[in-house]
CSV table of C-alpha atoms and ligand atoms in Angstrom, one decimal:
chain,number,residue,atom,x,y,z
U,1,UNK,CA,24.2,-6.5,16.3
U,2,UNK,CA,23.6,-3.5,14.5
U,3,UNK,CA,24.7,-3.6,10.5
U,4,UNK,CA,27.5,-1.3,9.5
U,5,UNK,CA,26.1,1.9,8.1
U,6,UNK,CA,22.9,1.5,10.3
U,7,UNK,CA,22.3,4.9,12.1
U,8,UNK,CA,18.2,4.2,12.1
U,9,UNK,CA,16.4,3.6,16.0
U,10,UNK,CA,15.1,-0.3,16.1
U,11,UNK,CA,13.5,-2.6,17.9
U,12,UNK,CA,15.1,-4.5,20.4
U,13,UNK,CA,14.1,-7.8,21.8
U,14,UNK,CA,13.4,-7.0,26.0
U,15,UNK,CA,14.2,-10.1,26.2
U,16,UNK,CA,17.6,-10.9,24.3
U,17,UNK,CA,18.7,-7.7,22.8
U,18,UNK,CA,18.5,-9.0,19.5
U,19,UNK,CA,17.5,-6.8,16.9
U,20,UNK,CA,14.1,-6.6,14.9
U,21,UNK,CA,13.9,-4.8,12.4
U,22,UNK,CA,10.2,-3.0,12.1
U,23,UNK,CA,8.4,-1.7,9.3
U,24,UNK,CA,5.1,0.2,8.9
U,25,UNK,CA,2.1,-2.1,9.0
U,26,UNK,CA,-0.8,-2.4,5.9
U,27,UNK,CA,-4.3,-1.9,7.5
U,28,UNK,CA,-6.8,-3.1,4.8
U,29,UNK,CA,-10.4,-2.8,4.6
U,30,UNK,CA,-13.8,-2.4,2.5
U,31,UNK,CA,-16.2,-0.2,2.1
U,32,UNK,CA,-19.6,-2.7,1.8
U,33,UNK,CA,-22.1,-0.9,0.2
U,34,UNK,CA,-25.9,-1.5,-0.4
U,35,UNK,CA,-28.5,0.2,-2.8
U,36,UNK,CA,-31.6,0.4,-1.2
U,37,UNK,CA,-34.3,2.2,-3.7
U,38,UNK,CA,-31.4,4.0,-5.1
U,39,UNK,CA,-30.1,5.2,-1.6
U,40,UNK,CA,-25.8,4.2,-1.3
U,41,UNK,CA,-26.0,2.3,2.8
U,42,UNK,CA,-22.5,1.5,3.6
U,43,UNK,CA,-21.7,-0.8,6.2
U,44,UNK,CA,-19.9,-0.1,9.3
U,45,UNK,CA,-18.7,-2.1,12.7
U,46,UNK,CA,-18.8,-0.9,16.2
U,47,UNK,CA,-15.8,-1.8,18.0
U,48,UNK,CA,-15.7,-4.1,21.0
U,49,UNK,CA,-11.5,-3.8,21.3
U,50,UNK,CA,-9.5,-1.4,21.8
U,51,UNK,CA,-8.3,1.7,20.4
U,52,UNK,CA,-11.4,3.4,20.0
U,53,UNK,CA,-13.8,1.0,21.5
U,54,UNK,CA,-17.3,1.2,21.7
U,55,UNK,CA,-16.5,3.6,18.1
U,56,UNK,CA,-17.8,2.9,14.7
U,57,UNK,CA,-15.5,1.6,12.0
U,58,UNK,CA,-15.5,0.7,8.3
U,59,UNK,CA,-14.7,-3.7,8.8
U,60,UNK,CA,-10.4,-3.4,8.4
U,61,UNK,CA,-7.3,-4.7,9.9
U,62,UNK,CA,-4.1,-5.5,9.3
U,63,UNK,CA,-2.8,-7.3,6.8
U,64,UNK,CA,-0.9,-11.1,7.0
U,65,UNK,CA,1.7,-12.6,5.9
U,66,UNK,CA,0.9,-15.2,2.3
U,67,UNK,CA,-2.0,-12.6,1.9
U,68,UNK,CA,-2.7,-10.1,-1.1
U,69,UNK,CA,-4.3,-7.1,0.1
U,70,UNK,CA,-7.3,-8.1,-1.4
U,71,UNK,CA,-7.6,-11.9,0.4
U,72,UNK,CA,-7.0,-9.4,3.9
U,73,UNK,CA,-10.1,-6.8,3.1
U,74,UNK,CA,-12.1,-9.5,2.3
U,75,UNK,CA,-10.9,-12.3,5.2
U,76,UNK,CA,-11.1,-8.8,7.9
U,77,UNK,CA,-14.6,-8.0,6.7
U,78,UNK,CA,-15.8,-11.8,7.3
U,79,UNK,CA,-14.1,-11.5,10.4
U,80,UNK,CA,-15.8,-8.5,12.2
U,81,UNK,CA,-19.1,-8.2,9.8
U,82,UNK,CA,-20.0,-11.5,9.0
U,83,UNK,CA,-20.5,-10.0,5.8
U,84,UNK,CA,-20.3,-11.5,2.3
U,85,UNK,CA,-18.6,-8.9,-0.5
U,86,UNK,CA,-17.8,-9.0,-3.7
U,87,UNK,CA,-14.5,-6.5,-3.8
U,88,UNK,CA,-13.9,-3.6,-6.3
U,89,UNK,CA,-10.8,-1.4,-6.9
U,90,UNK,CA,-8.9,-0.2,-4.4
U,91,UNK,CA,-10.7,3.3,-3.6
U,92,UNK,CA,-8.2,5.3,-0.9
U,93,UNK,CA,-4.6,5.0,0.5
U,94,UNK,CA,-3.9,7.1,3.9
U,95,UNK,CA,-0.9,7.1,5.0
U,96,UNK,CA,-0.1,7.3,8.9
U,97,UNK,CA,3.3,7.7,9.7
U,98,UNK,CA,2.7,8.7,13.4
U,99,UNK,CA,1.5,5.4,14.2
U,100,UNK,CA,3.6,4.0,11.0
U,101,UNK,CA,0.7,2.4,9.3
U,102,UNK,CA,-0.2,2.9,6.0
U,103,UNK,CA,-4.7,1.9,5.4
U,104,UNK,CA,-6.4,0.6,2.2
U,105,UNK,CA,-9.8,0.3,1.7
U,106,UNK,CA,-11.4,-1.2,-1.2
U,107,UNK,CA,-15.0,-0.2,-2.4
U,108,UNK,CA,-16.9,-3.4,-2.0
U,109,UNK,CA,-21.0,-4.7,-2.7
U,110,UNK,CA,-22.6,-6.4,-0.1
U,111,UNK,CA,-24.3,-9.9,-1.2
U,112,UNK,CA,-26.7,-10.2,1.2
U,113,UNK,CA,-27.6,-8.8,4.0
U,114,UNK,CA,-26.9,-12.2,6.1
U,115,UNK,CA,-24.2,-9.7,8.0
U,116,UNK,CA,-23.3,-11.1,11.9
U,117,UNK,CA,-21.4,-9.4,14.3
U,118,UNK,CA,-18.1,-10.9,15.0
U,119,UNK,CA,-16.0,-10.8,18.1
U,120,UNK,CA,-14.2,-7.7,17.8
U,121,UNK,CA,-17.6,-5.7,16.6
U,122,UNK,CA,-20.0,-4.4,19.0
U,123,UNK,CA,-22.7,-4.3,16.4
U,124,UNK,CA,-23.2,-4.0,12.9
U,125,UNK,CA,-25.4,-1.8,10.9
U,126,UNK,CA,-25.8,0.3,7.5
U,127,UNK,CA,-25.9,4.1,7.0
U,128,UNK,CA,-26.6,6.3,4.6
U,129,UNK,CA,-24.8,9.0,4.4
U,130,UNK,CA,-27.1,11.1,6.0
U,131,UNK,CA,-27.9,9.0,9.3
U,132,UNK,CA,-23.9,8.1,9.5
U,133,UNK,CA,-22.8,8.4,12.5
U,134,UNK,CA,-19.7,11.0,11.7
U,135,UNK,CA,-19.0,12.2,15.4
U,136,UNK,CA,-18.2,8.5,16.3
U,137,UNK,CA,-16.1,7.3,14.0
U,138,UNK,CA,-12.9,5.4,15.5
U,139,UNK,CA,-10.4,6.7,12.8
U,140,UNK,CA,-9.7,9.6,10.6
U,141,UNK,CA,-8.8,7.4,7.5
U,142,UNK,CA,-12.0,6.4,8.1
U,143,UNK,CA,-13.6,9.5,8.5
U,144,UNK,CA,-11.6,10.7,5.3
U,145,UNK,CA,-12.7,7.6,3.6
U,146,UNK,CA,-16.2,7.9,3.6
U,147,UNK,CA,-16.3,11.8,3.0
U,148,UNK,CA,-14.4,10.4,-0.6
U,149,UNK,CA,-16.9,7.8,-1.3
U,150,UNK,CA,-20.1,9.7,-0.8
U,151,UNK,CA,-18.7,12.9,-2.9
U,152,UNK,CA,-17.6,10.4,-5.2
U,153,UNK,CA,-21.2,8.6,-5.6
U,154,UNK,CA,-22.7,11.6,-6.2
U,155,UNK,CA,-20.0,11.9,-9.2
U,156,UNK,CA,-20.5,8.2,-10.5
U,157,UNK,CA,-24.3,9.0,-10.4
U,158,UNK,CA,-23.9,11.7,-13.2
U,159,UNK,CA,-21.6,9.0,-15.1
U,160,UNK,CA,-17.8,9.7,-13.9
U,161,UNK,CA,-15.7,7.0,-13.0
U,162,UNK,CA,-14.5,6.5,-9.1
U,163,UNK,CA,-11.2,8.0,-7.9
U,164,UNK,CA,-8.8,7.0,-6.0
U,165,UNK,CA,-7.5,8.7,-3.2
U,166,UNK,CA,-4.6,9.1,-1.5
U,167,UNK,CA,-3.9,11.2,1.9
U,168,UNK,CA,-1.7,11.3,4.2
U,169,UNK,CA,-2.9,11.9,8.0
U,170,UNK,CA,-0.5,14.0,9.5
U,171,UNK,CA,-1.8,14.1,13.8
U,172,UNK,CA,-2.5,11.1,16.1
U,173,UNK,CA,-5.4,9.1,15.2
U,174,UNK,CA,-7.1,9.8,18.7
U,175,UNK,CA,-8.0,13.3,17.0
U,176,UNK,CA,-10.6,11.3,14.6
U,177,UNK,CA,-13.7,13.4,16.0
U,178,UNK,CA,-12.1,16.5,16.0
P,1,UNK,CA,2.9,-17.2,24.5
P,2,UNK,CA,0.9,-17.6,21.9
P,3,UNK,CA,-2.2,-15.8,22.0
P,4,UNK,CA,-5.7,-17.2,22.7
P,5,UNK,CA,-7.5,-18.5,19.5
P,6,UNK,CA,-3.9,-17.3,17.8
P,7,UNK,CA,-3.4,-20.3,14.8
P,8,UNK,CA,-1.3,-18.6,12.4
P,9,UNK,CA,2.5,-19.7,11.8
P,10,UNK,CA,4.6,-16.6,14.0
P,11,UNK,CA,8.5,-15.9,13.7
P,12,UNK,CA,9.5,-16.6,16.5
P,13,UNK,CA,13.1,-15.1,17.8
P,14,UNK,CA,16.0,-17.8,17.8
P,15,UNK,CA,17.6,-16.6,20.7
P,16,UNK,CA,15.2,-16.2,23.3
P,17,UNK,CA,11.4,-17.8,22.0
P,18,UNK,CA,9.5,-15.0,21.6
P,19,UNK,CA,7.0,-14.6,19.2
P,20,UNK,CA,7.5,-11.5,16.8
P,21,UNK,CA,4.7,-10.8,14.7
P,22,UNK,CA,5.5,-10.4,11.5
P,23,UNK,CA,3.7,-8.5,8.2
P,24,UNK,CA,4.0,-7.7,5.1
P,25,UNK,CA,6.4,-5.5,4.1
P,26,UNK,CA,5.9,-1.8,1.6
P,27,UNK,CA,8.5,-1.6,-1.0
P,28,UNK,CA,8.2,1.6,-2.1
P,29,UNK,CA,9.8,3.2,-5.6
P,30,UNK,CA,10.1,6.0,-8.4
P,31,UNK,CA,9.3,5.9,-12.0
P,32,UNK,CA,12.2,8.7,-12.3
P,33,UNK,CA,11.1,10.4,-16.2
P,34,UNK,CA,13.4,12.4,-18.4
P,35,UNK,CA,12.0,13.5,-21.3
P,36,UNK,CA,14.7,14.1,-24.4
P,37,UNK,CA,13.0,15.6,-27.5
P,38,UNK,CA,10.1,13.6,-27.3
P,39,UNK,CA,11.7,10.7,-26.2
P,40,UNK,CA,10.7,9.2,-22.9
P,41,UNK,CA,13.3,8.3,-20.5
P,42,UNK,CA,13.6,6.0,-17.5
P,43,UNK,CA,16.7,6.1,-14.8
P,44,UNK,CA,17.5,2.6,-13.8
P,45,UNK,CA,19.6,1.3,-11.3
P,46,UNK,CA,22.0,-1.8,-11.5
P,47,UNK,CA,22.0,-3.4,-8.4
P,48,UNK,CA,25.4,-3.9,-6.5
P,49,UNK,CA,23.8,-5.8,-3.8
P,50,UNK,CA,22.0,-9.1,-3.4
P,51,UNK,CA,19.3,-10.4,-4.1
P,52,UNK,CA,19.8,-10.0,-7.9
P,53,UNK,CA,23.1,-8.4,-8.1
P,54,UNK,CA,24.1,-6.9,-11.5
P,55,UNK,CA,20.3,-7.0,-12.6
P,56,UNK,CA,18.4,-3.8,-13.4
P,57,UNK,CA,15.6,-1.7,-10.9
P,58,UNK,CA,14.0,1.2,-11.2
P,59,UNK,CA,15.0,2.8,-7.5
P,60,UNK,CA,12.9,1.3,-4.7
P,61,UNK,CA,13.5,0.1,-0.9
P,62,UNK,CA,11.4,-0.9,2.4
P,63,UNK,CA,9.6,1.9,3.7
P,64,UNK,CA,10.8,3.0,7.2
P,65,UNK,CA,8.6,4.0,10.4
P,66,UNK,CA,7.5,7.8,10.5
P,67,UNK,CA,7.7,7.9,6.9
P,68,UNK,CA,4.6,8.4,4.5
P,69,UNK,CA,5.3,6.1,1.0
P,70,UNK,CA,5.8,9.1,-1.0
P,71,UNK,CA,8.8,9.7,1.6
P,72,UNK,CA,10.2,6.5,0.8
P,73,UNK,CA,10.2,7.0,-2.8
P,74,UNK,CA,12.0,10.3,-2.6
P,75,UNK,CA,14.6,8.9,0.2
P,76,UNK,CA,15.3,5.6,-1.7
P,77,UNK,CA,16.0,7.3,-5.1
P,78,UNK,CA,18.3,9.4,-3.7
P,79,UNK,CA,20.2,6.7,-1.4
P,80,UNK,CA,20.1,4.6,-4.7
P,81,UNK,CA,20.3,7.2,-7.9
P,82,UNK,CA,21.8,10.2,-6.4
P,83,UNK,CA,18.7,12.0,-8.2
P,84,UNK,CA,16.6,15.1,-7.9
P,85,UNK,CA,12.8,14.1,-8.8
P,86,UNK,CA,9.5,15.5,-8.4
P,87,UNK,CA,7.1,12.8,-7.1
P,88,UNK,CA,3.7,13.0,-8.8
P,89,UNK,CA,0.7,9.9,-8.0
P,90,UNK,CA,0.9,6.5,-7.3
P,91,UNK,CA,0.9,4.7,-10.7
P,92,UNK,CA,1.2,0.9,-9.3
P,93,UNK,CA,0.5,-1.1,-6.4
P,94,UNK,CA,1.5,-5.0,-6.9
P,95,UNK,CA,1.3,-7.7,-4.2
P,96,UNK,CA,4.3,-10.8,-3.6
P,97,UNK,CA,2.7,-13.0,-1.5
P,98,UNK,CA,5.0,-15.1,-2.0
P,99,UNK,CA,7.8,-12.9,-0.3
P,100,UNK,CA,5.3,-11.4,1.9
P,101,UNK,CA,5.5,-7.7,0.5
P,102,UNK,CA,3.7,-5.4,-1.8
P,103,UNK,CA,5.3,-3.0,-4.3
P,104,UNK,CA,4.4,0.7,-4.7
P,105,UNK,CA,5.7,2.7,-7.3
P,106,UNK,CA,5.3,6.3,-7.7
P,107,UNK,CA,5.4,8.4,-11.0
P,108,UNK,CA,8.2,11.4,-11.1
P,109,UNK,CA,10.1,13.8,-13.5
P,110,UNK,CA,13.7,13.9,-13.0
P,111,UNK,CA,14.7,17.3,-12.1
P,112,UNK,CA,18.1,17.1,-13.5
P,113,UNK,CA,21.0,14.9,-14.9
P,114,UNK,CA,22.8,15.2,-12.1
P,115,UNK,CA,22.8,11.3,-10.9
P,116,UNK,CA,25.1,9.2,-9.3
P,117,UNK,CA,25.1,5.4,-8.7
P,118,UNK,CA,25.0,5.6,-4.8
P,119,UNK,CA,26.5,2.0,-2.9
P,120,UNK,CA,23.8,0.1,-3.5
P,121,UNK,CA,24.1,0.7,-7.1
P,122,UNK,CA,26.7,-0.4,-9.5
P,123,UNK,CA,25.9,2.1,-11.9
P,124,UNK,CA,23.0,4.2,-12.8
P,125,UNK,CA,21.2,4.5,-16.5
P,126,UNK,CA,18.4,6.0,-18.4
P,127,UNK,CA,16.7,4.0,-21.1
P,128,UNK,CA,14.0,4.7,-23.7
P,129,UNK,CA,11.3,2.0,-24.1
P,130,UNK,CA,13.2,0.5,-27.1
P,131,UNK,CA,16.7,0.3,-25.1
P,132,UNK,CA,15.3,-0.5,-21.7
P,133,UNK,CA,17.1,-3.9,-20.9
P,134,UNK,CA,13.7,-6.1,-20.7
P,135,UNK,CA,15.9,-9.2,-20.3
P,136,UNK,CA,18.0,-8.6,-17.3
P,137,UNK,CA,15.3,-6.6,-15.1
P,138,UNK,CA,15.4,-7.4,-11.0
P,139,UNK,CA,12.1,-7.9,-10.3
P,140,UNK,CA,8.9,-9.0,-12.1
P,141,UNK,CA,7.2,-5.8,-10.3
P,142,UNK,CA,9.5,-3.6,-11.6
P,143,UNK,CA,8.7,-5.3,-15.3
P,144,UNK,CA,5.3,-4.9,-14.7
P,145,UNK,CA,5.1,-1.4,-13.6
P,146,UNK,CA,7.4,-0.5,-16.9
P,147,UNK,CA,5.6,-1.9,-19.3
P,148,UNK,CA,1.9,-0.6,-17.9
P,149,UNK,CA,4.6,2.4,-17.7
P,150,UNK,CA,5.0,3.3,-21.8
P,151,UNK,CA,1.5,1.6,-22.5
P,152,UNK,CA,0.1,4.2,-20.6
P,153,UNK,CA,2.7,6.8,-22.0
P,154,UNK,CA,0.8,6.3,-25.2
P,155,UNK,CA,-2.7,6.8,-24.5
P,156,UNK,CA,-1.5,10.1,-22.1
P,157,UNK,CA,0.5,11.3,-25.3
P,158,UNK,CA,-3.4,11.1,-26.9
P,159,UNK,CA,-4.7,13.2,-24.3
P,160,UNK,CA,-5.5,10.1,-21.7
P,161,UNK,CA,-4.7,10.3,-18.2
P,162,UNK,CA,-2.3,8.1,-16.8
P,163,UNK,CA,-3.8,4.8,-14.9
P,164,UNK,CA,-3.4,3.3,-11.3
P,165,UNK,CA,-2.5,-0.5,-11.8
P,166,UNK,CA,-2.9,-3.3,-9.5
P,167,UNK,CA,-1.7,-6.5,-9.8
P,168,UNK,CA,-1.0,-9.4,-8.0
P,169,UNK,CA,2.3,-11.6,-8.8
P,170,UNK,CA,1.5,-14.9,-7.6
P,171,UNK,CA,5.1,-16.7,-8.6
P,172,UNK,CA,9.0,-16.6,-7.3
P,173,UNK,CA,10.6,-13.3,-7.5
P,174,UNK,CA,13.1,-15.3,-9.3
P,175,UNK,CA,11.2,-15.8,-12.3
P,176,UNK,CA,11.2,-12.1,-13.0
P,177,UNK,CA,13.1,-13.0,-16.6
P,178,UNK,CA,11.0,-16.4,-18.0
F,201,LIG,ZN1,13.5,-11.4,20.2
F,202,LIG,ZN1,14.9,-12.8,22.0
């Protein structure tokens, strides 16, 4: 079944042999942020799945079929934060070939704070980026995501725009708290 | 097999039932730039393969597992151009939703003349902004993505940097030339 001129390792069905062809996956996500009293609180989810459970997240997943990127940060962070946004640019791209994903996140504002854990978070809460909790966060894009936005605020604060960032993450993601 | 509190439509394989889930697929190109006294040129491809055989692309293909997308860019302009190009940042990022894939497209400087149409390609071509064949492009991305191209290429010839555009094409492929 495999196409002439096709030297590439697939994905074969266990069950029939048949080929599937596999691509790397779009993980999207937001960064919900708050201004309390001029303080930047972004929120994040603690997860109650595996990988990484029990770890803290920015809300993310992966993407879906009939779905801009936008429609999947905004549908994910319903999904695990209960959380009503209003999304802004896209803010960083990490690429992860070792687990062939590739992870947006879009800065975002938070409406309200009518937030709600759903069934794949733990918890939900806002930190600043003092009292984040950096030691337990589930994945280095995440990790890298955050150390972007906060540098960045303190840029935007003194009038410069917001970057965009894009990494690539070159180990397994289990080495997040390294 | 479907999952628990799984309601979205799955592929599932023809041969044996099993659910495959599917995503949305990276596309993943070069903006190859030569630049000729002044003049800024773009290497095209003509495609020699369906869909849209005969039409014109800049050089872009699905992104393969344990790449990164600046990987892809490099490795599908030379499967498709035969070129030499320096990659520099990603310029666009535009969803189909409708074909369940998003389009990257990097900028990059062609590092010499020495192209060659590879099989995919019927033949391989560089075009200023007045020449470029706006009527018989592949791909409404790919029309997009040139045109925010030598809009930017103005303002960056005033001292501006380049952008990072995102758009969303919410129509046929098809209708890349109404
Ligand atoms: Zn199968
Ligand atoms: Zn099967």
């Amino acid at each position: 079944m495999t196409p002439p001129g096709d030297n590439r390792l697939r994905y074969v069905c266990s069950q029939c042999g048949v080929i599937h062809y596999q691509n790397p996956k779009l993980v999207v996500g937001a960064i919900p942020v708050w201004d309390q009293d001029g303080d930047t609180q972004v929120l994040l989810c603690r997860r109650a799945i595996e990988p990484r459970l029990g770890y803290w997240t920015l809300p993310a997943g992966f993407m879906e079929n009939e779905e801009t990127t936008a429609d999947a940060a905004l549908r994910e962070t319903v999904e695990e934060a209960g959380a009503n946004i209003q999304l802004h640019d896209l803010f960083s791209m990490m690429n992860v070939p070792h687990v062939h994903q590739v992870h947006l996140f879009y800065r975002a504002t938070l409406l309200d704070l009518n937030y709600l854990a759903g069934i794949e978070s733990l918890e939900v809460a806002m930190f600043t980026e003092s009292t984040m909790p950096w030691k337990d966060i589930a994945f280095p894009t995440v990790t890298e995501t955050l150390k972007h936005f906060f540098a960045d605020m303190r840029k935007v604060r003194e009038g410069a725009p917001f970057g965009f960032h894009a990494r690539d993450i070159m180990k397994p993601m289990r080495a997040a708290t390294e």
